[in-house]
Tab-separated table of C-alpha atoms and ligand atoms in Angstrom:
chain	number	residue	atom	x	y	z
E	1	UNK	CA	0.000	0.000	0.000
E	2	UNK	CA	1.289	3.515	-0.869
E	3	UNK	CA	2.342	5.607	2.174
E	4	UNK	CA	1.317	9.273	2.565
E	5	UNK	CA	3.060	12.247	4.143
E	6	UNK	CA	2.305	12.402	7.865
E	7	UNK	CA	3.164	15.334	10.137
E	8	UNK	CA	3.589	14.237	13.768
E	9	UNK	CA	2.501	16.819	16.377
E	10	UNK	CA	1.445	14.267	19.043
E	11	UNK	CA	1.609	15.734	22.598
E	12	UNK	CA	4.744	14.843	24.576
E	13	UNK	CA	4.540	12.374	27.478
E	14	UNK	CA	5.284	15.274	29.883
E	15	UNK	CA	2.195	17.176	28.588
E	16	UNK	CA	0.124	14.044	29.003
E	17	UNK	CA	1.309	13.572	32.601
E	18	UNK	CA	0.366	17.176	33.454
E	19	UNK	CA	-3.114	16.809	31.925
E	20	UNK	CA	-3.710	13.510	33.723
E	21	UNK	CA	-2.547	14.971	37.036
E	22	UNK	CA	-4.980	17.903	36.612
E	23	UNK	CA	-7.824	15.510	35.798
E	24	UNK	CA	-7.111	13.264	38.785
E	25	UNK	CA	-7.271	16.322	41.061
E	26	UNK	CA	-10.756	17.292	39.832
E	27	UNK	CA	-13.941	16.140	41.618
E	28	UNK	CA	-15.301	14.004	40.128
E	29	UNK	CA	-12.002	12.886	38.650
E	30	UNK	CA	-12.095	13.278	34.869
E	31	UNK	CA	-9.556	12.629	32.100
E	32	UNK	CA	-9.433	14.197	28.597
E	33	UNK	CA	-11.419	12.042	26.138
E	34	UNK	CA	-8.597	11.952	23.539
E	35	UNK	CA	-6.593	9.684	25.883
E	36	UNK	CA	-9.070	6.911	25.036
E	37	UNK	CA	-7.655	6.707	21.514
E	38	UNK	CA	-4.387	4.795	21.589
E	39	UNK	CA	-4.094	2.103	18.879
E	40	UNK	CA	-6.210	-0.405	20.827
E	41	UNK	CA	-8.727	2.320	21.839
E	42	UNK	CA	-9.126	3.323	18.193
E	43	UNK	CA	-9.802	-0.325	17.268
E	44	UNK	CA	-12.346	-0.649	20.083
E	45	UNK	CA	-14.077	2.562	18.999
E	46	UNK	CA	-14.410	1.098	15.481
E	47	UNK	CA	-16.033	-1.953	17.072
E	48	UNK	CA	-18.446	0.278	19.055
E	49	UNK	CA	-19.538	1.877	15.775
E	50	UNK	CA	-20.568	-1.573	14.502
E	51	UNK	CA	-22.631	-2.510	17.589
E	52	UNK	CA	-26.393	-2.756	16.968
E	53	UNK	CA	-27.174	-0.336	19.832
E	54	UNK	CA	-24.820	2.405	18.530
E	55	UNK	CA	-26.650	3.695	15.451
E	56	UNK	CA	-24.966	7.129	15.144
E	57	UNK	CA	-22.258	6.017	12.684
E	58	UNK	CA	-24.585	4.087	10.381
E	59	UNK	CA	-27.211	6.859	10.310
E	60	UNK	CA	-24.625	9.565	9.599
E	61	UNK	CA	-22.818	7.488	6.943
E	62	UNK	CA	-26.101	6.838	5.117
E	63	UNK	CA	-26.959	10.560	5.222
E	64	UNK	CA	-23.513	11.492	3.856
E	65	UNK	CA	-23.844	8.942	1.054
E	66	UNK	CA	-27.359	10.040	0.081
E	67	UNK	CA	-26.634	13.778	0.193
E	68	UNK	CA	-23.043	13.865	-1.064
E	69	UNK	CA	-23.742	15.834	-4.290
E	70	UNK	CA	-25.740	18.527	-2.418
E	71	UNK	CA	-23.176	18.660	0.365
E	72	UNK	CA	-20.338	19.087	-2.126
E	73	UNK	CA	-22.219	21.830	-4.005
E	74	UNK	CA	-22.902	23.714	-0.743
E	75	UNK	CA	-19.315	23.368	0.478
E	76	UNK	CA	-17.767	24.691	-2.743
E	77	UNK	CA	-14.108	24.204	-3.668
E	78	UNK	CA	-11.319	23.992	-1.121
E	79	UNK	CA	-8.955	21.712	0.775
E	80	UNK	CA	-10.955	19.430	3.055
E	81	UNK	CA	-9.644	19.299	6.654
E	82	UNK	CA	-11.186	16.593	8.848
E	83	UNK	CA	-10.943	16.951	12.637
E	84	UNK	CA	-10.592	13.621	14.524
E	85	UNK	CA	-10.691	11.549	11.347
E	86	UNK	CA	-10.171	8.116	13.002
E	87	UNK	CA	-10.446	5.482	10.277
E	88	UNK	CA	-11.566	8.274	7.853
E	89	UNK	CA	-14.348	6.087	6.437
E	90	UNK	CA	-17.079	8.757	6.399
E	91	UNK	CA	-15.253	11.090	4.064
E	92	UNK	CA	-15.299	8.778	0.997
E	93	UNK	CA	-18.606	10.006	-0.519
E	94	UNK	CA	-17.514	13.633	-0.008
E	95	UNK	CA	-14.150	13.031	-1.672
E	96	UNK	CA	-15.886	11.465	-4.673
E	97	UNK	CA	-18.405	14.309	-5.016
E	98	UNK	CA	-16.091	17.201	-4.096
E	99	UNK	CA	-12.752	16.152	-5.679
E	100	UNK	CA	-10.919	18.639	-3.381
E	101	UNK	CA	-7.372	19.836	-4.203
E	102	UNK	CA	-6.241	17.936	-1.051
E	103	UNK	CA	-7.630	16.070	1.945
E	104	UNK	CA	-6.038	16.653	5.371
E	105	UNK	CA	-7.178	14.286	8.152
E	106	UNK	CA	-6.189	15.188	11.751
E	107	UNK	CA	-6.149	12.484	14.438
E	108	UNK	CA	-4.445	11.669	17.734
E	109	UNK	CA	-3.729	8.004	16.922
E	110	UNK	CA	-0.636	7.947	14.655
E	111	UNK	CA	-0.715	4.306	13.494
E	112	UNK	CA	-4.429	4.379	12.860
E	113	UNK	CA	-4.099	7.634	10.927
E	114	UNK	CA	-1.213	6.339	8.800
E	115	UNK	CA	-3.209	3.223	7.836
E	116	UNK	CA	-6.341	5.274	7.069
E	117	UNK	CA	-4.354	7.747	4.914
E	118	UNK	CA	-2.706	4.963	2.904
E	119	UNK	CA	-6.049	3.249	2.289
E	120	UNK	CA	-7.774	6.482	1.247
E	121	UNK	CA	-4.914	7.499	-1.005
E	122	UNK	CA	-5.162	4.150	-2.805
E	123	UNK	CA	-8.937	4.554	-3.224
E	124	UNK	CA	-8.764	8.220	-4.322
E	125	UNK	CA	-5.487	8.552	-6.242
E	126	UNK	CA	-6.459	11.962	-7.683
E	127	UNK	CA	-6.783	13.626	-4.237
E	128	UNK	CA	-3.471	14.199	-2.385
E	129	UNK	CA	-3.766	13.124	1.274
E	130	UNK	CA	-1.727	14.719	4.096
E	131	UNK	CA	-2.179	13.283	7.623
E	132	UNK	CA	-1.501	15.339	10.758
E	133	UNK	CA	-1.175	13.430	14.052
E	134	UNK	CA	-2.243	15.867	16.794
E	135	UNK	CA	-4.706	16.709	19.539
E	136	UNK	CA	-6.885	18.850	17.258
E	137	UNK	CA	-8.564	20.472	20.268
E	138	UNK	CA	-5.265	22.203	21.047
E	139	UNK	CA	-4.024	22.887	17.516
E	140	UNK	CA	-3.768	26.664	17.056
E	141	UNK	CA	-2.633	26.713	13.423
E	142	UNK	CA	-2.108	24.286	10.585
E	143	UNK	CA	1.536	23.552	9.728
E	144	UNK	CA	3.073	25.233	6.677
E	145	UNK	CA	2.805	22.804	3.780
E	146	UNK	CA	2.635	23.293	0.000
E	147	UNK	CA	-0.728	21.453	-0.149
E	148	UNK	CA	-2.254	24.081	2.153
E	149	UNK	CA	-0.579	27.227	0.838
E	150	UNK	CA	-3.074	29.824	-0.448
E	151	UNK	CA	-6.006	27.388	-0.384
E	152	UNK	CA	-9.554	28.025	0.822
E	153	UNK	CA	-10.193	25.567	3.680
E	154	UNK	CA	-13.302	23.487	4.366
E	155	UNK	CA	-13.745	21.832	7.777
E	156	UNK	CA	-15.355	18.422	8.243
E	157	UNK	CA	-16.204	17.299	11.780
E	158	UNK	CA	-18.562	14.300	11.660
E	159	UNK	CA	-19.559	11.789	14.341
E	160	UNK	CA	-20.920	14.288	16.891
E	161	UNK	CA	-17.461	14.427	18.469
E	162	UNK	CA	-18.232	17.991	19.586
E	163	UNK	CA	-20.451	16.282	22.184
E	164	UNK	CA	-17.338	14.978	23.948
E	165	UNK	CA	-16.558	18.545	25.095
E	166	UNK	CA	-18.385	20.626	27.714
E	167	UNK	CA	-20.522	23.453	26.225
E	168	UNK	CA	-17.843	26.021	27.174
E	169	UNK	CA	-15.090	23.901	25.608
E	170	UNK	CA	-17.263	23.238	22.539
E	171	UNK	CA	-17.769	26.961	21.997
E	172	UNK	CA	-14.030	27.574	22.355
E	173	UNK	CA	-13.299	24.713	19.942
E	174	UNK	CA	-15.708	26.045	17.303
E	175	UNK	CA	-14.019	29.466	17.640
E	176	UNK	CA	-10.624	27.803	17.238
E	177	UNK	CA	-11.837	25.994	14.083
E	178	UNK	CA	-13.012	29.366	12.731
E	179	UNK	CA	-9.546	30.893	13.256
E	180	UNK	CA	-7.728	27.803	11.988
E	181	UNK	CA	-9.799	27.559	8.782
E	182	UNK	CA	-9.832	31.318	8.205
E	183	UNK	CA	-12.182	33.819	6.538
E	184	UNK	CA	-14.458	32.433	3.799
E	185	UNK	CA	-14.229	28.895	5.167
E	186	UNK	CA	-17.145	26.530	5.747
E	187	UNK	CA	-17.604	23.769	8.313
E	188	UNK	CA	-19.710	20.630	7.892
E	189	UNK	CA	-20.441	19.118	11.281
E	190	UNK	CA	-22.508	16.113	12.438
E	191	UNK	CA	-24.501	16.561	15.646
E	192	UNK	CA	-26.413	13.802	17.464
E	193	UNK	CA	-29.763	14.799	18.969
E	194	UNK	CA	-31.281	13.955	22.379
E	195	UNK	CA	-33.193	10.642	22.466
E	196	UNK	CA	-34.954	8.530	25.097
E	197	UNK	CA	-32.662	7.655	28.018
E	198	UNK	CA	-32.958	3.873	27.576
E	199	UNK	CA	-31.875	4.057	23.944
E	200	UNK	CA	-28.883	6.272	24.711
E	201	UNK	CA	-27.774	4.260	27.744
E	202	UNK	CA	-27.843	1.067	25.638
E	203	UNK	CA	-25.856	2.789	22.878
E	204	UNK	CA	-23.119	3.690	25.368
E	205	UNK	CA	-23.176	0.380	27.291
E	206	UNK	CA	-23.724	-2.260	24.596
E	207	UNK	CA	-24.630	-5.844	25.462
E	208	UNK	CA	-21.374	-7.196	23.977
E	209	UNK	CA	-19.357	-5.096	26.453
E	210	UNK	CA	-17.317	-3.224	23.826
E	211	UNK	CA	-18.043	0.217	25.346
E	212	UNK	CA	-16.917	-1.088	28.759
E	213	UNK	CA	-13.713	-2.508	27.223
E	214	UNK	CA	-13.096	0.853	25.484
E	215	UNK	CA	-13.310	2.702	28.820
E	216	UNK	CA	-11.144	0.147	30.693
E	217	UNK	CA	-8.514	0.331	27.944
E	218	UNK	CA	-7.886	3.902	29.135
E	219	UNK	CA	-6.427	2.440	32.362
E	220	UNK	CA	-4.283	-0.039	30.408
E	221	UNK	CA	-2.994	2.852	28.287
E	222	UNK	CA	-2.214	4.991	31.340
E	223	UNK	CA	-0.360	2.063	32.972
E	224	UNK	CA	1.792	1.699	29.857
E	225	UNK	CA	2.420	5.353	28.963
E	226	UNK	CA	2.568	6.936	32.412
E	227	UNK	CA	3.942	4.083	34.494
E	228	UNK	CA	0.685	3.432	36.342
E	229	UNK	CA	-0.577	0.450	38.331
E	230	UNK	CA	-4.355	0.610	37.757
E	231	UNK	CA	-6.158	-2.738	38.053
E	232	UNK	CA	-8.828	-2.347	35.308
E	233	UNK	CA	-10.910	-5.190	36.793
E	234	UNK	CA	-11.266	-3.188	40.030
E	235	UNK	CA	-13.474	-0.660	38.198
E	236	UNK	CA	-17.038	-1.107	36.965
E	237	UNK	CA	-18.183	0.704	33.820
E	238	UNK	CA	-21.359	2.809	33.812
E	239	UNK	CA	-23.102	4.997	31.206
E	240	UNK	CA	-25.889	7.243	32.567
E	241	UNK	CA	-28.148	9.786	30.804
E	242	UNK	CA	-28.123	13.100	32.712
E	243	UNK	CA	-31.183	14.878	31.312
E	244	UNK	CA	-30.406	18.163	33.102
E	245	UNK	CA	-27.172	18.433	31.093
E	246	UNK	CA	-28.480	16.650	27.963
E	247	UNK	CA	-25.518	14.258	28.161
E	248	UNK	CA	-24.422	10.679	28.662
E	249	UNK	CA	-21.832	10.446	31.446
E	250	UNK	CA	-19.431	7.507	31.040
E	251	UNK	CA	-17.493	6.515	34.133
E	252	UNK	CA	-15.340	3.830	35.707
E	253	UNK	CA	-16.505	3.273	39.287
E	254	UNK	CA	-14.087	1.978	41.895
E	255	UNK	CA	-15.300	-1.381	43.270
E	256	UNK	CA	-13.346	-0.898	46.519
E	257	UNK	CA	-11.008	1.432	48.374
E	258	UNK	CA	-7.738	1.392	46.447
E	259	UNK	CA	-4.571	3.355	45.970
E	260	UNK	CA	-3.337	3.940	42.443
E	261	UNK	CA	0.104	5.077	41.288
E	262	UNK	CA	0.382	7.104	38.097
E	263	UNK	CA	2.888	9.546	36.583
E	264	UNK	CA	5.009	9.501	39.753
E	265	UNK	CA	2.080	10.358	42.052
E	266	UNK	CA	-0.498	8.289	43.908
E	267	UNK	CA	-4.223	8.755	44.532
E	268	UNK	CA	-6.824	6.991	46.668
E	269	UNK	CA	-10.164	5.924	45.195
E	270	UNK	CA	-12.971	5.390	47.699
E	271	UNK	CA	-15.530	2.600	47.060
E	272	UNK	CA	-18.044	3.887	44.470
E	273	UNK	CA	-15.830	6.835	43.491
E	274	UNK	CA	-16.040	7.734	39.799
E	275	UNK	CA	-13.437	8.415	37.176
E	276	UNK	CA	-15.315	10.127	34.321
E	277	UNK	CA	-13.863	8.818	31.074
E	278	UNK	CA	-16.069	10.876	28.748
E	279	UNK	CA	-19.245	12.909	28.394
E	280	UNK	CA	-21.326	12.762	25.217
E	281	UNK	CA	-23.600	15.804	24.936
E	282	UNK	CA	-26.609	15.778	22.633
E	283	UNK	CA	-27.859	19.022	21.051
E	284	UNK	CA	-31.156	19.900	19.408
E	285	UNK	CA	-30.572	21.702	16.068
E	286	UNK	CA	-31.644	24.992	17.717
E	287	UNK	CA	-29.284	24.589	20.687
E	288	UNK	CA	-26.403	23.705	18.370
E	289	UNK	CA	-27.072	26.643	16.024
E	290	UNK	CA	-26.995	29.030	19.024
E	291	UNK	CA	-23.693	27.518	20.228
E	292	UNK	CA	-22.155	27.849	16.759
E	293	UNK	CA	-23.361	31.458	16.439
E	294	UNK	CA	-21.654	32.327	19.732
E	295	UNK	CA	-18.404	31.096	18.135
E	296	UNK	CA	-18.862	33.210	14.982
E	297	UNK	CA	-20.419	30.627	12.618
E	298	UNK	CA	-23.594	31.358	10.603
E	299	UNK	CA	-25.900	28.454	9.684
E	300	UNK	CA	-26.124	27.861	5.921
E	301	UNK	CA	-27.961	24.507	5.442
E	302	UNK	CA	-28.985	21.528	7.527
E	303	UNK	CA	-29.740	17.900	6.581
E	304	UNK	CA	-31.339	15.317	8.913
E	305	UNK	CA	-32.096	11.603	8.612
E	306	UNK	CA	-35.808	10.712	8.269
E	307	UNK	CA	-36.126	9.705	11.961
E	308	UNK	CA	-34.499	12.958	13.122
E	309	UNK	CA	-31.727	11.150	15.013
E	310	UNK	CA	-28.946	13.471	13.913
E	311	UNK	CA	-28.210	16.475	11.704
E	312	UNK	CA	-25.437	17.574	9.415
E	313	UNK	CA	-25.016	21.354	9.789
E	314	UNK	CA	-23.200	23.411	7.199
E	315	UNK	CA	-21.817	26.602	8.769
E	316	UNK	CA	-20.044	29.571	7.224
E	317	UNK	CA	-18.133	32.575	8.498
K	1	AVI	C1	-16.354	9.942	19.299
K	1	AVI	N1	-17.603	10.218	20.002
K	1	AVI	C2	-18.488	11.039	19.211
K	1	AVI	C3	-18.276	9.041	20.560
K	1	AVI	C4	-19.637	9.454	21.169
K	1	AVI	O1	-20.649	8.952	20.681
K	1	AVI	O2	-19.670	10.286	22.053
K	1	AVI	C5	-17.391	8.396	21.595
K	1	AVI	C6	-17.978	7.176	22.251
K	1	AVI	N2	-17.639	6.740	23.430
K	1	AVI	C7	-18.292	5.651	23.712
K	1	AVI	N3	-19.077	5.360	22.732
K	1	AVI	C8	-18.885	6.304	21.773
């Protein structure tokens, strides 16, 4: 398989240790969601997307496939920059319809990104692919590269990943995307909508236990990368709908009193104490449009699936 250029801006281990230490000091303890995506975490997330209870990926992929020509016409010409591309499977219909001058996927998981870039490049030989391994939530500017020089930029942020940030962080992130993409840019973003609690809780705690394995893998990753001694089996996984915040809260709950060493420090978990691994906020189209407006984005078009499970919003600035 042909390899593609890949720019590596992955955070240093020292940065990671500082972020983890901050998160462990919070109450409830909470770690940044991007830490879930090491190579094994990325594979487990792919498996979550295929679970019968987790419909978000299938619904959004079908919508992208059905509406690709309209989406491409509304986006116009420009280099397509995807935030948190993962396996970069959703972009295929857009690449076919848009034929952009380049496609630039950003993701935290280097190996996963390299494999996705090589596969896409083979499938779309006429579109140059440039991968950037980074924490896109902290990327202030795109690196200088001939493929990006003087180009109008189009953002693509599918999968409702904005929901993994608090509303304040989400607003800041949308503002950062606006600055990063620059004047005249557009942003196509997928946003999952609120649904009945039982449906959402099943989606985030599937019967096959893949969501639980995904959360526990965070502890395995921390043990490896930050010299920790977590016992993943000493934590129970839970996903709960918190209607007052319109979010699913995913947590690992300590089964007993235990002391854990990590990044040269140690912390005590009381029985029942939570470590929040991730939130997944759900926005109505109106709530999302207001959030985007506060970050400087104007709504241009919106597409929803027939059941109204999720929307693709096209924003402009
Ligand atoms: C990546 N993100 C949008 C997923 C979600 O639906 O919030 C992450 C996820 N975590 C567990 N299941 C899915």
